PDB file of C-alpha atoms in Angstrom:
ATOM      1  CA  UNK L   5     -39.691  80.396  23.717  1.00 50.00           C
ATOM      2  CA  UNK L   6     -39.279  77.227  22.268  1.00 55.00           C
ATOM      3  CA  UNK L   7     -38.744  76.557  18.681  1.00 54.00           C
ATOM      4  CA  UNK L   8     -41.830  75.097  16.437  1.00 54.00           C
ATOM      5  CA  UNK L   9     -41.952  71.040  15.922  1.00 56.00           C
ATOM      6  CA  UNK L  10     -42.319  71.794  12.114  1.00 53.00           C
ATOM      7  CA  UNK L  11     -40.301  74.660  10.560  1.00 51.00           C
ATOM      8  CA  UNK L  12     -40.644  74.720   6.784  1.00 53.00           C
ATOM      9  CA  UNK L  13     -37.630  74.510   5.091  1.00 49.00           C
ATOM     10  CA  UNK L  14     -38.125  78.230   3.572  1.00 51.00           C
ATOM     11  CA  UNK L  15     -36.216  79.533   6.859  1.00 56.00           C
ATOM     12  CA  UNK L  16     -32.726  77.396   6.582  1.00 71.00           C
ATOM     13  CA  UNK L  17     -30.954  78.213   2.760  1.00 74.00           C
ATOM     14  CA  UNK L  18     -29.255  75.084   3.050  1.00 75.00           C
ATOM     15  CA  UNK L  19     -32.518  73.860   3.158  1.00 76.00           C
ATOM     16  CA  UNK L  20     -33.606  74.951  -0.058  1.00 75.00           C
ATOM     17  CA  UNK L  21     -30.670  74.314  -1.036  1.00 73.00           C
ATOM     18  CA  UNK L  22     -30.940  70.943  -0.997  1.00 75.00           C
ATOM     19  CA  UNK L  23     -34.757  69.841  -2.039  1.00 77.00           C
ATOM     20  CA  UNK L  24     -33.847  72.655  -4.895  1.00 76.00           C
ATOM     21  CA  UNK L  25     -30.514  69.690  -5.308  1.00 75.00           C
ATOM     22  CA  UNK L  26     -32.766  67.114  -4.720  1.00 78.00           C
ATOM     23  CA  UNK L  27     -35.537  68.009  -7.901  1.00 78.00           C
ATOM     24  CA  UNK L  28     -32.564  68.675  -9.713  1.00 78.00           C
ATOM     25  CA  UNK L  29     -31.087  65.280  -9.103  1.00 76.00           C
ATOM     26  CA  UNK L  30     -34.753  63.787  -9.906  1.00 80.00           C
ATOM     27  CA  UNK L  31     -35.547  65.792 -12.718  1.00 84.00           C
ATOM     28  CA  UNK L  32     -33.193  64.752 -14.510  1.00 75.00           C
ATOM     29  CA  UNK L  33     -32.607  61.799 -13.711  1.00 73.00           C
ATOM     30  CA  UNK L  34     -35.870  61.492 -15.469  1.00 77.00           C
ATOM     31  CA  UNK L  35     -34.926  63.103 -18.816  1.00 77.00           C
ATOM     32  CA  UNK L  36     -31.746  61.300 -19.489  1.00 72.00           C
ATOM     33  CA  UNK L  37     -34.213  57.839 -18.266  1.00 72.00           C
ATOM     34  CA  UNK L  38     -36.551  58.931 -20.802  1.00 75.00           C
ATOM     35  CA  UNK L  39     -33.589  60.181 -23.747  1.00 73.00           C
ATOM     36  CA  UNK L  40     -32.438  56.001 -22.781  1.00 67.00           C
ATOM     37  CA  UNK L  41     -35.593  54.347 -23.301  1.00 69.00           C
ATOM     38  CA  UNK L  42     -36.114  56.504 -26.442  1.00 71.00           C
ATOM     39  CA  UNK L  43     -32.082  55.504 -27.658  1.00 64.00           C
ATOM     40  CA  UNK L  44     -33.108  51.576 -26.773  1.00 69.00           C
ATOM     41  CA  UNK L  45     -36.797  52.467 -28.775  1.00 74.00           C
ATOM     42  CA  UNK L  46     -35.434  53.938 -31.973  1.00 71.00           C
ATOM     43  CA  UNK L  47     -31.771  54.485 -31.856  1.00 70.00           C
ATOM     44  CA  UNK L  48     -29.998  50.887 -30.713  1.00 73.00           C
ATOM     45  CA  UNK L  49     -26.711  51.841 -31.938  1.00 74.00           C
ATOM     46  CA  UNK L  50     -26.330  54.512 -30.041  1.00 68.00           C
ATOM     47  CA  UNK L  51     -27.933  53.744 -26.544  1.00 64.00           C
ATOM     48  CA  UNK L  52     -25.254  51.037 -27.126  1.00 70.00           C
ATOM     49  CA  UNK L  53     -22.059  53.894 -27.751  1.00 73.00           C
ATOM     50  CA  UNK L  54     -23.833  55.063 -24.942  1.00 68.00           C
ATOM     51  CA  UNK L  55     -24.132  52.283 -22.593  1.00 67.00           C
ATOM     52  CA  UNK L  56     -20.482  51.878 -23.556  1.00 68.00           C
ATOM     53  CA  UNK L  57     -19.980  54.847 -22.059  1.00 68.00           C
ATOM     54  CA  UNK L  58     -20.949  54.708 -18.952  1.00 66.00           C
ATOM     55  CA  UNK L  59     -19.671  51.053 -18.774  1.00 65.00           C
ATOM     56  CA  UNK L  60     -15.220  52.690 -19.320  1.00 68.00           C
ATOM     57  CA  UNK L  61     -16.129  54.914 -16.667  1.00 66.00           C
ATOM     58  CA  UNK L  62     -17.413  52.702 -14.396  1.00 68.00           C
ATOM     59  CA  UNK L  63     -16.026  49.161 -14.891  1.00 69.00           C
ATOM     60  CA  UNK L  64     -12.746  50.830 -13.364  1.00 75.00           C
ATOM     61  CA  UNK L  65     -14.647  51.712  -9.951  1.00 70.00           C
ATOM     62  CA  UNK L  66     -16.644  48.446  -9.977  1.00 68.00           C
ATOM     63  CA  UNK L  67     -12.988  46.602 -10.429  1.00 75.00           C
ATOM     64  CA  UNK L  68     -11.362  48.639  -7.244  1.00 74.00           C
ATOM     65  CA  UNK L  69     -14.642  47.687  -5.126  1.00 71.00           C
ATOM     66  CA  UNK L  70     -14.902  44.452  -6.178  1.00 70.00           C
ATOM     67  CA  UNK L  71     -11.210  43.991  -4.764  1.00 74.00           C
ATOM     68  CA  UNK L  72     -11.831  45.596  -1.905  1.00 72.00           C
ATOM     69  CA  UNK L  73     -13.899  43.148  -1.439  1.00 71.00           C
ATOM     70  CA  UNK L  74     -12.469  40.359  -2.096  1.00 70.00           C
ATOM     71  CA  UNK L  75      -9.132  42.078   0.501  1.00 67.00           C
ATOM     72  CA  UNK L  76     -11.419  42.207   2.967  1.00 67.00           C
ATOM     73  CA  UNK L  77     -13.285  38.129   2.977  1.00 67.00           C
ATOM     74  CA  UNK L  78     -10.389  36.528   2.199  1.00 66.00           C
ATOM     75  CA  UNK L  79      -8.987  37.836   5.737  1.00 71.00           C
ATOM     76  CA  UNK L  80     -10.691  35.352   8.191  1.00 69.00           C
ATOM     77  CA  UNK L  81      -9.504  33.021   5.034  1.00 66.00           C
ATOM     78  CA  UNK L  82      -6.077  33.577   5.018  1.00 67.00           C
ATOM     79  CA  UNK L  83      -5.774  34.144   8.918  1.00 68.00           C
ATOM     80  CA  UNK L  84      -6.902  30.718   8.857  1.00 69.00           C
ATOM     81  CA  UNK L  85      -5.055  28.815   6.481  1.00 72.00           C
ATOM     82  CA  UNK L  86      -1.304  30.412   7.857  1.00 67.00           C
ATOM     83  CA  UNK L  87      -2.997  28.492  10.690  1.00 69.00           C
ATOM     84  CA  UNK L  88      -3.327  25.974   9.115  1.00 76.00           C
ATOM     85  CA  UNK L  89      -0.762  25.277   7.459  1.00 75.00           C
ATOM     86  CA  UNK L  90       1.991  25.986  10.403  1.00 74.00           C
ATOM     87  CA  UNK L  91      -0.386  23.716  12.212  1.00 75.00           C
ATOM     88  CA  UNK L  92       0.284  21.215   8.314  1.00 75.00           C
ATOM     89  CA  UNK L  93       4.134  21.158   8.905  1.00 79.00           C
ATOM     90  CA  UNK L  94       4.808  21.059  12.571  1.00 79.00           C
ATOM     91  CA  UNK L  95       3.471  17.698  11.853  1.00 77.00           C
ATOM     92  CA  UNK L  96       4.558  17.147   9.030  1.00 78.00           C
ATOM     93  CA  UNK L  97       8.434  17.999  10.435  1.00 78.00           C
ATOM     94  CA  UNK L  98       7.247  16.054  13.059  1.00 78.00           C
ATOM     95  CA  UNK L  99       6.677  12.916  10.623  1.00 76.00           C
ATOM     96  CA  UNK L 100      10.071  13.727   8.572  1.00 79.00           C
ATOM     97  CA  UNK L 101      11.982  12.873  11.809  1.00 76.00           C
ATOM     98  CA  UNK L 102      10.008  10.270  12.892  1.00 74.00           C
ATOM     99  CA  UNK L 103      10.780   8.224   9.252  1.00 72.00           C
ATOM    100  CA  UNK L 104      14.489   9.637   9.981  1.00 70.00           C
ATOM    101  CA  UNK L 105      14.879   8.150  12.598  1.00 68.00           C
ATOM    102  CA  UNK L 106      13.026   4.989  11.479  1.00 64.00           C
ATOM    103  CA  UNK L 107      15.309   4.832   8.289  1.00 65.00           C
ATOM    104  CA  UNK L 108      19.073   5.216  10.000  1.00 63.00           C
ATOM    105  CA  UNK L 109      17.200   2.127  12.499  1.00 62.00           C
ATOM    106  CA  UNK L 110      16.774   0.320   9.229  1.00 57.00           C
ATOM    107  CA  UNK L 111      20.604   1.210   7.720  1.00 61.00           C
ATOM    108  CA  UNK L 112      22.198   0.527  11.248  1.00 56.00           C
ATOM    109  CA  UNK L 113      20.107  -2.702  11.672  1.00 54.00           C
ATOM    110  CA  UNK L 114      21.234  -3.691   7.338  1.00 57.00           C
ATOM    111  CA  UNK L 115      24.700  -3.126   8.111  1.00 57.00           C
ATOM    112  CA  UNK L 116      24.509  -5.249  11.161  1.00 56.00           C
ATOM    113  CA  UNK L 117      22.472  -8.258   9.845  1.00 57.00           C
ATOM    114  CA  UNK L 118      25.290  -7.548   6.568  1.00 59.00           C
ATOM    115  CA  UNK L 119      28.173  -8.300   8.740  1.00 58.00           C
ATOM    116  CA  UNK L 120      26.895 -11.496  10.327  1.00 55.00           C
ATOM    117  CA  UNK L 121      25.779 -12.776   7.315  1.00 57.00           C
ATOM    118  CA  UNK L 122      29.213 -12.420   6.467  1.00 55.00           C
ATOM    119  CA  UNK L 123      30.852 -13.073   9.640  1.00 54.00           C
ATOM    120  CA  UNK L 124      28.854 -16.770   9.036  1.00 59.00           C
ATOM    121  CA  UNK L 125      30.152 -17.924   6.059  1.00 58.00           C
ATOM    122  CA  UNK L 126      33.505 -17.319   7.590  1.00 56.00           C
ATOM    123  CA  UNK L 127      32.568 -18.971   9.989  1.00 52.00           C
ATOM    124  CA  UNK L 128      30.463 -22.244   7.821  1.00 55.00           C
ATOM    125  CA  UNK L 129      34.315 -21.931   5.465  1.00 54.00           C
ATOM    126  CA  UNK L 130      35.930 -22.132   7.612  1.00 59.00           C
ATOM    127  CA  UNK L 131      37.798 -25.185  10.049  1.00 60.00           C
ATOM    128  CA  UNK L 132      38.966 -23.407  12.698  1.00 75.00           C
ATOM    129  CA  UNK L 133      36.601 -21.562  13.974  1.00 81.00           C
ATOM    130  CA  UNK L 134      35.786 -21.890  17.777  1.00 87.00           C
ATOM    131  CA  UNK L 135      32.488 -19.204  18.512  1.00 88.00           C
ATOM    132  CA  UNK L 136      31.461 -16.473  17.031  1.00 85.00           C
ATOM    133  CA  UNK L 137      29.964 -13.579  19.579  1.00 85.00           C
ATOM    134  CA  UNK L 138      29.078  -9.525  19.726  1.00 85.00           C
ATOM    135  CA  UNK L 139      31.479  -7.267  21.064  1.00 83.00           C
ATOM    136  CA  UNK L 140      29.649  -5.556  23.738  1.00 83.00           C
ATOM    137  CA  UNK L 141      32.652  -3.469  24.464  1.00 77.00           C
ATOM    138  CA  UNK L 142      35.721  -1.352  23.632  1.00 73.00           C
ATOM    139  CA  UNK L 143      38.838   1.267  24.738  1.00 71.00           C
ATOM    140  CA  UNK L 144      38.197   3.269  21.761  1.00 62.00           C
ATOM    141  CA  UNK L 145      40.548   6.469  24.099  1.00 60.00           C
ATOM    142  CA  UNK L 146      42.483   4.032  25.598  1.00 64.00           C
ATOM    143  CA  UNK L 147      46.219   4.059  24.777  1.00 67.00           C
ATOM    144  CA  UNK L 148      46.294   0.190  26.406  1.00 80.00           C
ATOM    145  CA  UNK L 149      43.221  -1.841  23.620  1.00 87.00           C
ATOM    146  CA  UNK L 150      40.726  -4.106  25.026  1.00 89.00           C
ATOM    147  CA  UNK L 151      37.574  -5.406  24.229  1.00 89.00           C
ATOM    148  CA  UNK L 152      35.737  -7.922  25.646  1.00 91.00           C
ATOM    149  CA  UNK L 153      33.453 -10.218  23.116  1.00 91.00           C
ATOM    150  CA  UNK L 154      30.321 -12.304  24.884  1.00 90.00           C
ATOM    151  CA  UNK L 155      31.568 -15.581  25.200  1.00 91.00           C
ATOM    152  CA  UNK L 156      33.489 -18.188  27.731  1.00 92.00           C
ATOM    153  CA  UNK L 157      35.260 -20.954  28.574  1.00 92.00           C
ATOM    154  CA  UNK L 158      31.609 -21.740  28.130  1.00 93.00           C
ATOM    155  CA  UNK L 159      31.436 -21.890  24.827  1.00 92.00           C
ATOM    156  CA  UNK L 160      35.118 -22.861  24.547  1.00 93.00           C
ATOM    157  CA  UNK L 161      37.020 -19.714  23.941  1.00 94.00           C
ATOM    158  CA  UNK L 162      40.422 -19.841  25.476  1.00 93.00           C
ATOM    159  CA  UNK L 163      43.154 -17.887  26.508  1.00 93.00           C
ATOM    160  CA  UNK L 164      45.730 -17.180  23.279  1.00 92.00           C
ATOM    161  CA  UNK L 165      42.451 -17.953  20.215  1.00 94.00           C
ATOM    162  CA  UNK L 166      42.159 -15.574  17.758  1.00 93.00           C
ATOM    163  CA  UNK L 167      39.737 -13.652  16.745  1.00 92.00           C
ATOM    164  CA  UNK L 168      38.736 -11.649  13.266  1.00 89.00           C
ATOM    165  CA  UNK L 169      36.384 -10.377  12.001  1.00 86.00           C
ATOM    166  CA  UNK L 170      34.963 -10.593   7.926  1.00 82.00           C
ATOM    167  CA  UNK L 171      37.236  -7.651   6.988  1.00 85.00           C
ATOM    168  CA  UNK L 172      40.455  -8.423   8.929  1.00 90.00           C
ATOM    169  CA  UNK L 173      41.849  -9.310  12.606  1.00 93.00           C
ATOM    170  CA  UNK L 174      41.238  -7.489  15.614  1.00 91.00           C
ATOM    171  CA  UNK L 175      43.519  -9.637  18.020  1.00 93.00           C
ATOM    172  CA  UNK L 176      43.938 -12.678  20.036  1.00 94.00           C
ATOM    173  CA  UNK L 177      42.454 -13.970  23.627  1.00 95.00           C
ATOM    174  CA  UNK L 178      44.339 -12.821  27.103  1.00 94.00           C
ATOM    175  CA  UNK L 179      41.949 -13.498  30.083  1.00 93.00           C
ATOM    176  CA  UNK L 180      38.103 -15.749  29.771  1.00 93.00           C
ATOM    177  CA  UNK L 181      35.597 -16.091  32.505  1.00 92.00           C
ATOM    178  CA  UNK L 182      32.452 -18.228  31.807  1.00 93.00           C
ATOM    179  CA  UNK L 183      31.045 -16.543  29.427  1.00 92.00           C
ATOM    180  CA  UNK L 184      32.945 -13.379  28.720  1.00 92.00           C
ATOM    181  CA  UNK L 185      36.838 -13.315  27.397  1.00 93.00           C
ATOM    182  CA  UNK L 186      39.419 -10.197  27.330  1.00 93.00           C
ATOM    183  CA  UNK L 187      40.298  -9.962  23.941  1.00 93.00           C
ATOM    184  CA  UNK L 188      44.494  -8.029  23.501  1.00 93.00           C
ATOM    185  CA  UNK L 189      43.522  -5.820  19.921  1.00 92.00           C
ATOM    186  CA  UNK L 190      45.908  -5.953  17.239  1.00 93.00           C
ATOM    187  CA  UNK L 191      46.434  -1.557  18.270  1.00 92.00           C
ATOM    188  CA  UNK L 192      47.481  -2.119  21.368  1.00 91.00           C
ATOM    189  CA  UNK L 193      50.795  -1.220  21.854  1.00 89.00           C
ATOM    190  CA  UNK L 194      51.141  -4.299  23.257  1.00 91.00           C
ATOM    191  CA  UNK L 195      50.421  -6.038  19.944  1.00 92.00           C
ATOM    192  CA  UNK L 196      52.725  -7.468  16.984  1.00 93.00           C
ATOM    193  CA  UNK L 197      51.403  -9.766  14.818  1.00 94.00           C
ATOM    194  CA  UNK L 198      53.689 -11.104  12.116  1.00 94.00           C
ATOM    195  CA  UNK L 199      52.317 -10.395   8.362  1.00 95.00           C
ATOM    196  CA  UNK L 200      53.674 -10.475   4.916  1.00 93.00           C
ATOM    197  CA  UNK L 201      52.767  -8.265   2.461  1.00 93.00           C
ATOM    198  CA  UNK L 202      50.319  -9.563  -0.667  1.00 93.00           C
ATOM    199  CA  UNK L 203      52.029  -8.321  -3.889  1.00 90.00           C
ATOM    200  CA  UNK L 204      55.540  -9.262  -3.218  1.00 89.00           C
ATOM    201  CA  UNK L 205      54.883 -11.926   0.731  1.00 89.00           C
ATOM    202  CA  UNK L 206      57.480  -9.579   2.098  1.00 90.00           C
ATOM    203  CA  UNK L 207      57.959 -10.223   5.004  1.00 92.00           C
ATOM    204  CA  UNK L 208      56.735  -7.910   8.105  1.00 93.00           C
ATOM    205  CA  UNK L 209      55.989  -6.572  11.830  1.00 94.00           C
ATOM    206  CA  UNK L 210      52.952  -5.231  12.408  1.00 94.00           C
ATOM    207  CA  UNK L 211      52.943  -3.835  15.971  1.00 94.00           C
ATOM    208  CA  UNK L 212      50.194  -0.998  17.284  1.00 92.00           C
ATOM    209  CA  UNK L 213      50.204   1.687  18.202  1.00 90.00           C
ATOM    210  CA  UNK L 214      48.240   2.617  21.048  1.00 85.00           C
ATOM    211  CA  UNK L 215      46.247   5.529  18.578  1.00 86.00           C
ATOM    212  CA  UNK L 216      44.073   2.878  17.150  1.00 86.00           C
ATOM    213  CA  UNK L 217      46.840   2.252  13.924  1.00 91.00           C
ATOM    214  CA  UNK L 218      49.736   0.661  13.009  1.00 94.00           C
ATOM    215  CA  UNK L 219      53.053   0.790  12.693  1.00 94.00           C
ATOM    216  CA  UNK L 220      54.591  -1.906   9.523  1.00 94.00           C
ATOM    217  CA  UNK L 221      58.729  -2.879   9.765  1.00 91.00           C
ATOM    218  CA  UNK L 222      60.791  -5.651   7.913  1.00 87.00           C
ATOM    219  CA  UNK L 223      61.017  -8.347  10.284  1.00 80.00           C
ATOM    220  CA  UNK L 224      64.332  -8.316   8.092  1.00 76.00           C
ATOM    221  CA  UNK L 225      65.603  -7.167   5.356  1.00 73.00           C
ATOM    222  CA  UNK L 226      66.359  -2.480   5.949  1.00 72.00           C
ATOM    223  CA  UNK L 227      65.794   0.314   3.618  1.00 71.00           C
ATOM    224  CA  UNK L 228      62.655  -1.185   2.556  1.00 79.00           C
ATOM    225  CA  UNK L 229      60.172   1.043   0.660  1.00 86.00           C
ATOM    226  CA  UNK L 230      56.200   0.547   1.353  1.00 91.00           C
ATOM    227  CA  UNK L 231      53.613   2.734  -1.279  1.00 92.00           C
ATOM    228  CA  UNK L 232      49.816   3.636   0.179  1.00 93.00           C
ATOM    229  CA  UNK L 233      47.680   0.747  -0.929  1.00 93.00           C
ATOM    230  CA  UNK L 234      49.955  -1.616   0.383  1.00 93.00           C
ATOM    231  CA  UNK L 235      48.203  -4.285   1.864  1.00 95.00           C
ATOM    232  CA  UNK L 236      49.682  -7.043   4.690  1.00 95.00           C
ATOM    233  CA  UNK L 237      47.843 -10.176   6.352  1.00 94.00           C
ATOM    234  CA  UNK L 238      49.060 -13.122   8.560  1.00 94.00           C
ATOM    235  CA  UNK L 239      52.139 -14.617   7.899  1.00 91.00           C
ATOM    236  CA  UNK L 240      51.643 -18.010   9.982  1.00 88.00           C
ATOM    237  CA  UNK L 241      54.501 -17.038  11.485  1.00 88.00           C
ATOM    238  CA  UNK L 242      54.221 -18.010  14.614  1.00 87.00           C
ATOM    239  CA  UNK L 243      52.067 -20.623  14.835  1.00 87.00           C
ATOM    240  CA  UNK L 244      48.938 -18.199  16.654  1.00 91.00           C
ATOM    241  CA  UNK L 245      47.014 -16.332  13.757  1.00 92.00           C
ATOM    242  CA  UNK L 246      46.289 -18.416  10.490  1.00 89.00           C
ATOM    243  CA  UNK L 247      48.016 -17.611   7.717  1.00 90.00           C
ATOM    244  CA  UNK L 248      46.354 -14.730   5.081  1.00 90.00           C
ATOM    245  CA  UNK L 249      43.963 -12.453   7.653  1.00 91.00           C
ATOM    246  CA  UNK L 250      43.823  -9.742   6.660  1.00 93.00           C
ATOM    247  CA  UNK L 251      46.146  -7.026   8.788  1.00 95.00           C
ATOM    248  CA  UNK L 252      46.947  -3.504   8.268  1.00 94.00           C
ATOM    249  CA  UNK L 253      46.854  -1.026   4.752  1.00 95.00           C
ATOM    250  CA  UNK L 254      49.709   0.886   4.437  1.00 94.00           C
ATOM    251  CA  UNK L 255      48.366   4.988   4.848  1.00 93.00           C
ATOM    252  CA  UNK L 256      51.564   6.547   3.443  1.00 91.00           C
ATOM    253  CA  UNK L 257      54.698   5.977   1.878  1.00 91.00           C
ATOM    254  CA  UNK L 258      57.839   5.710   4.065  1.00 89.00           C
ATOM    255  CA  UNK L 259      61.160   3.752   4.054  1.00 86.00           C
ATOM    256  CA  UNK L 260      61.866   0.971   6.863  1.00 84.00           C
ATOM    257  CA  UNK L 261      58.346   2.494   8.974  1.00 90.00           C
ATOM    258  CA  UNK L 262      55.337   3.354   7.905  1.00 93.00           C
ATOM    259  CA  UNK L 263      51.600   3.941   9.784  1.00 94.00           C
ATOM    260  CA  UNK L 264      49.202   1.918   8.912  1.00 95.00           C
ATOM    261  CA  UNK L 265      45.357   1.471   8.701  1.00 94.00           C
ATOM    262  CA  UNK L 266      43.521  -1.367  10.766  1.00 94.00           C
ATOM    263  CA  UNK L 267      41.966  -3.616   8.476  1.00 91.00           C
ATOM    264  CA  UNK L 268      38.889  -4.627  10.380  1.00 88.00           C
ATOM    265  CA  UNK L 269      38.598  -1.674  13.169  1.00 80.00           C
ATOM    266  CA  UNK L 270      37.406  -3.108  16.628  1.00 73.00           C
ATOM    267  CA  UNK L 271      35.790   0.467  17.230  1.00 71.00           C
ATOM    268  CA  UNK L 272      32.772  -0.109  14.339  1.00 70.00           C
ATOM    269  CA  UNK L 273      32.262  -4.229  15.420  1.00 70.00           C
ATOM    270  CA  UNK L 274      29.921  -5.398  16.112  1.00 78.00           C
ATOM    271  CA  UNK L 275      30.305  -9.223  15.831  1.00 80.00           C
ATOM    272  CA  UNK L 276      33.602 -11.423  16.395  1.00 85.00           C
ATOM    273  CA  UNK L 277      34.826 -15.070  14.864  1.00 88.00           C
ATOM    274  CA  UNK L 278      36.682 -16.380  17.510  1.00 91.00           C
ATOM    275  CA  UNK L 279      39.073 -18.913  15.454  1.00 91.00           C
ATOM    276  CA  UNK L 280      41.413 -21.951  17.339  1.00 90.00           C
ATOM    277  CA  UNK L 281      45.092 -20.945  16.890  1.00 90.00           C
ATOM    278  CA  UNK L 282      46.865 -21.913  13.594  1.00 83.00           C
ATOM    279  CA  UNK L 283      49.329 -24.086  14.965  1.00 79.00           C
ATOM    280  CA  UNK L 284      48.801 -25.953  18.796  1.00 69.00           C
ATOM    281  CA  UNK L 285      50.919 -25.949  20.760  1.00 62.00           C
ATOM    282  CA  UNK L 286      53.486 -28.433  21.323  1.00 54.00           C
ATOM    283  CA  UNK L 287      52.970 -31.007  24.715  1.00 55.00           C
ATOM    284  CA  UNK L 288      55.133 -30.250  27.568  1.00 54.00           C
ATOM    285  CA  UNK L 289      58.059 -33.451  28.294  1.00 55.00           C
ATOM    286  CA  UNK L 290      57.109 -34.836  30.581  1.00 54.00           C
ATOM    287  CA  UNK L 291      60.990 -35.674  33.228  1.00 53.00           C
ATOM    288  CA  UNK L 292      61.490 -39.352  34.107  1.00 49.00           C
ATOM    289  CA  UNK L 293      61.332 -41.109  37.506  1.00 53.00           C
ATOM    290  CA  UNK L 294      64.093 -39.527  39.249  1.00 51.00           C
ATOM    291  CA  UNK L 295      64.188 -36.060  37.922  1.00 49.00           C
ATOM    292  CA  UNK L 296      66.761 -37.586  34.423  1.00 51.00           C
ATOM    293  CA  UNK L 297      65.140 -36.784  30.842  1.00 50.00           C
ATOM    294  CA  UNK L 298      64.017 -40.537  29.514  1.00 50.00           C
ATOM    295  CA  UNK L 299      68.283 -41.178  27.644  1.00 49.00           C
ATOM    296  CA  UNK L 300      66.740 -42.944  24.013  1.00 48.00           C
ATOM    297  CA  UNK L 301      66.714 -45.827  22.701  1.00 44.00           C
ATOM    298  CA  UNK L 302      70.301 -47.282  21.647  1.00 43.00           C
ATOM    299  CA  UNK L 303      70.302 -48.002  17.952  1.00 39.00           C
TER     300      UNK L 303
END
């Protein structure tokens, strides 16, 4: 048989206790409210003390609940901010990389323009300049050291002409075509340049080693001391290289033969200046008809 649909509370002890506690709570709440109302009306200081007491009890709980609420409410914003910050950082990194590339390119162009201005100024000051040309290639790893200029016979470049940069001597032309020239660098093992020391005029020879450096040794004396930092320039001996062009700087102290570095590094150059030889080659002697040399006129 099914139980009746509406059962009175008296049939359940738990329901009776719940109903009783509900009545007690309601009556107690009404009494507390009445007491607080009477205190607020007839004794405000006492009411303020009671209110402060309950505030002290409820404030920590309210603070904790507010902190938890703010934490949960801030989760979506924190997640969104995280992804926004990550995207912004990626954008800034790309922008910094782009700016770094532009800065490096600007520095390279600035250095190239500075060297070109120096070279053009040198060309204006030099009466024996032939043409300013670009170094289009070089051989930095081979024992034979050559470079190629984008100027040739059409630009009046000829075999044997010296080639220099603003910082010093580079080499000499050994082959030419219409628009290109091949240059034997001073660091080549087959290159030898007459030089002199700037501080005392000591004559010497700067010979290439094939490894990007030079050996400098005295041309006439033995037991000559070389000091680190000694500067050697072309002496003009031989009539090929004009004098006073920087050639080498001694790298470390030595007695007879010293290791030196070139004043101008061709591996880091963009432009070069082709010069006329210091002295013109003497005209060839033409023999007289019949194969005999012309005789001097009698005095």
